[in-house]
């Protein structure tokens, strides 16, 4: 491929928040093309452009340079208007899809007030020396709440929204910079060229890196924000942080684990300000083997805040002058990362390429683009540094015989692997998974399908066969990463397990009585509670993503798109659009007038009469038939199919004439007042394949990412908790229709006369976060505090004699402490492994029989971290 000459192609551009872009050629046979930052000047997402394309050296990917913009994809922009002065205002590029803010003269603002929501038409685009300017065409008024979707998900997921009054009071006493007295006893690294590398939208930086070479090899410094110095055990902030367990990251919004004064201030390694940190200093030889490690408290000062896109430009030799002072450090990091990656994969670490979704949201909370987020080498660079630090800390604690909270990932069961091997053989794979080390066999098997349509679905199926990663004091290793010892150390701002590891580490390296060990029983309880909090966060992030995707597709109802079949089920096919990273369901009834047979062995649908078939990887043209943001569901039909039910809706029942736009709009509003019924077999975010992807602004090894999984990229972007068969509507449900039901895609069992009343009730339930007079929970109860401190220490804090009360049994303590598991969505009766069970107490052999047909494949959930990556 390297011998191919340059060629000129036309297509659509997608702008990543970090500044680089990806070009989707009109030529369907040509792969997508990476566009570096320096060629994206003046280019806006969804523009039609002409690009000079050439193959990258030594790889299968393509790189390009934008020659010209053929057609602008967006002419009207919506956002909040900010008045800068008496002459100028701007619409901020909050979604990072424009490349710069839109400037508007005050005389062109239609007297819009500060922060009002407006629609603006472009006067000049940023090209040929012109600036990006526009004029307001309509003032929408007070900005619609961009968190409406998110608030609903936060409420339904049971995620704590507000900090306790005690926490807010404690947060007021923190200053903007550390006190000089805090530097005592710490190593001074303020002269070292430590830098942070994160996504463009990141606001909290909890890790900084630096590497130097010496005769032994590479000496790596990973500095992590010293959250444990500020968050004392048992304090109000600590109790709230434990209750949350993790920060939850949504588009343009975050529910933080810590108050902002810490998460974005004292504990964020912002450039050119002193910060307290915990340092993992590791010596590697030139083969990537760690020969020694050291851990200590320090004070540092970041020398640069670098985004992934900017780091990639430096690695490619096109970096900006402003990074000349750290350029050599970035290149040394890249050299070490390549060595560590090669060693890790050689030893059996899985390298699953699971596509991730990037949501571009404007200031009004409206999605303006849904794109596939590609991972750069700069992402992998940071992942490798974080993985190295996590492994080093886990090995150190194990060597000191310190009970710790490990991040574990158990091997998949034998039946799951046999099922996966059968699918691979069906697609033409030749590698047997039962011979040799399983991780290496899996990697080799997936390499056979590289650059083939089946590769994506096989990566997903492999992911689904994995068990779920979790926190536990019982270290069984991390199967996916291939590590014997692994713990989360690098993201204490956003993950409570990392904070626990910091405290345990300090018991060994800091001369202070402030930190104490935890018993294995207390660690086991913490592992259970914090794993549940992580699952709660992941589910909420997936749900918001599916809602935003459905909201985005509403404006394309009736339009046709090219797509590829991403999955086949007995109730229809899932089609992934080529232009947007969105997929939807095409039901059997909308595939054509024929009888369809599902071939589970080959994942194929075949028509009995015509012999026509649908297979994974087939190209297909579809029409958008329905999108329901409330349920997060999207339905397509095969292009050319008539939608009689929908056509009927456009006709007036009395006159027989086509309804006016006003009538259709009124009816659409009324329909939205009716509560749509969601079939149990395919619940919103679990139906959607796209929800398994995470934002590229997250840090994680693709491997960890896969097991929860994305787990360690700093840990961000999953897998479906159910197979498509379990998500699809049952045949009987497809046949039965309510005669009064207007839509053939989403059910409606509410009578129209009750609609308005139920709408009011629903609104009250959804948005009344804290009813008057209701006192909010103030963090974990006393039992949780007892778990962290230990029974004896807890009694001392209460002014009681440590021996004056009978000790509770460990089981009773655990039952009282595990409040997260008491919620219905996490209780055993609702667990994925038990909810489909049909107990047969008369026949012991059938006692564990379940109603699904998963073939023994264990369901995996993948944790979406935050905007950096799970390894962090």
mmCIF file with all atom_site columns, C-alpha atoms in Angstrom, residues 212-219 283-286:
data_model
loop_
_atom_site.group_PDB
_atom_site.id
_atom_site.type_symbol
_atom_site.label_atom_id
_atom_site.label_alt_id
_atom_site.label_comp_id
_atom_site.label_asym_id
_atom_site.label_entity_id
_atom_site.label_seq_id
_atom_site.pdbx_PDB_ins_code
_atom_site.Cartn_x
_atom_site.Cartn_y
_atom_site.Cartn_z
_atom_site.occupancy
_atom_site.B_iso_or_equiv
_atom_site.pdbx_formal_charge
_atom_site.auth_seq_id
_atom_site.auth_comp_id
_atom_site.auth_asym_id
_atom_site.auth_atom_id
_atom_site.pdbx_PDB_model_num
ATOM 1  C CA . UNK A 1 212 ? 14.606 10.650 30.809 1.00 0.00 ? 212 UNK A CA 1
ATOM 2  C CA . UNK A 1 213 ? 17.154 8.220  29.455 1.00 0.00 ? 213 UNK A CA 1
ATOM 3  C CA . UNK A 1 214 ? 20.158 6.886  31.363 1.00 0.00 ? 214 UNK A CA 1
ATOM 4  C CA . UNK A 1 215 ? 22.706 4.057  30.869 1.00 0.00 ? 215 UNK A CA 1
ATOM 5  C CA . UNK A 1 216 ? 20.160 1.574  32.311 1.00 0.00 ? 216 UNK A CA 1
ATOM 6  C CA . UNK A 1 217 ? 17.327 2.563  29.952 1.00 0.00 ? 217 UNK A CA 1
ATOM 7  C CA . UNK A 1 218 ? 14.348 4.828  30.671 1.00 0.00 ? 218 UNK A CA 1
ATOM 8  C CA . UNK A 1 219 ? 13.571 6.509  34.013 1.00 0.00 ? 219 UNK A CA 1
ATOM 9  C CA . UNK A 1 283 ? 13.316 2.415  35.947 1.00 0.00 ? 283 UNK A CA 1
ATOM 10 C CA . UNK A 1 284 ? 12.902 0.366  32.747 1.00 0.00 ? 284 UNK A CA 1
ATOM 11 C CA . UNK A 1 285 ? 15.625 -1.339 30.761 1.00 0.00 ? 285 UNK A CA 1
ATOM 12 C CA . UNK A 1 286 ? 15.688 -1.045 26.968 1.00 0.00 ? 286 UNK A CA 1
#
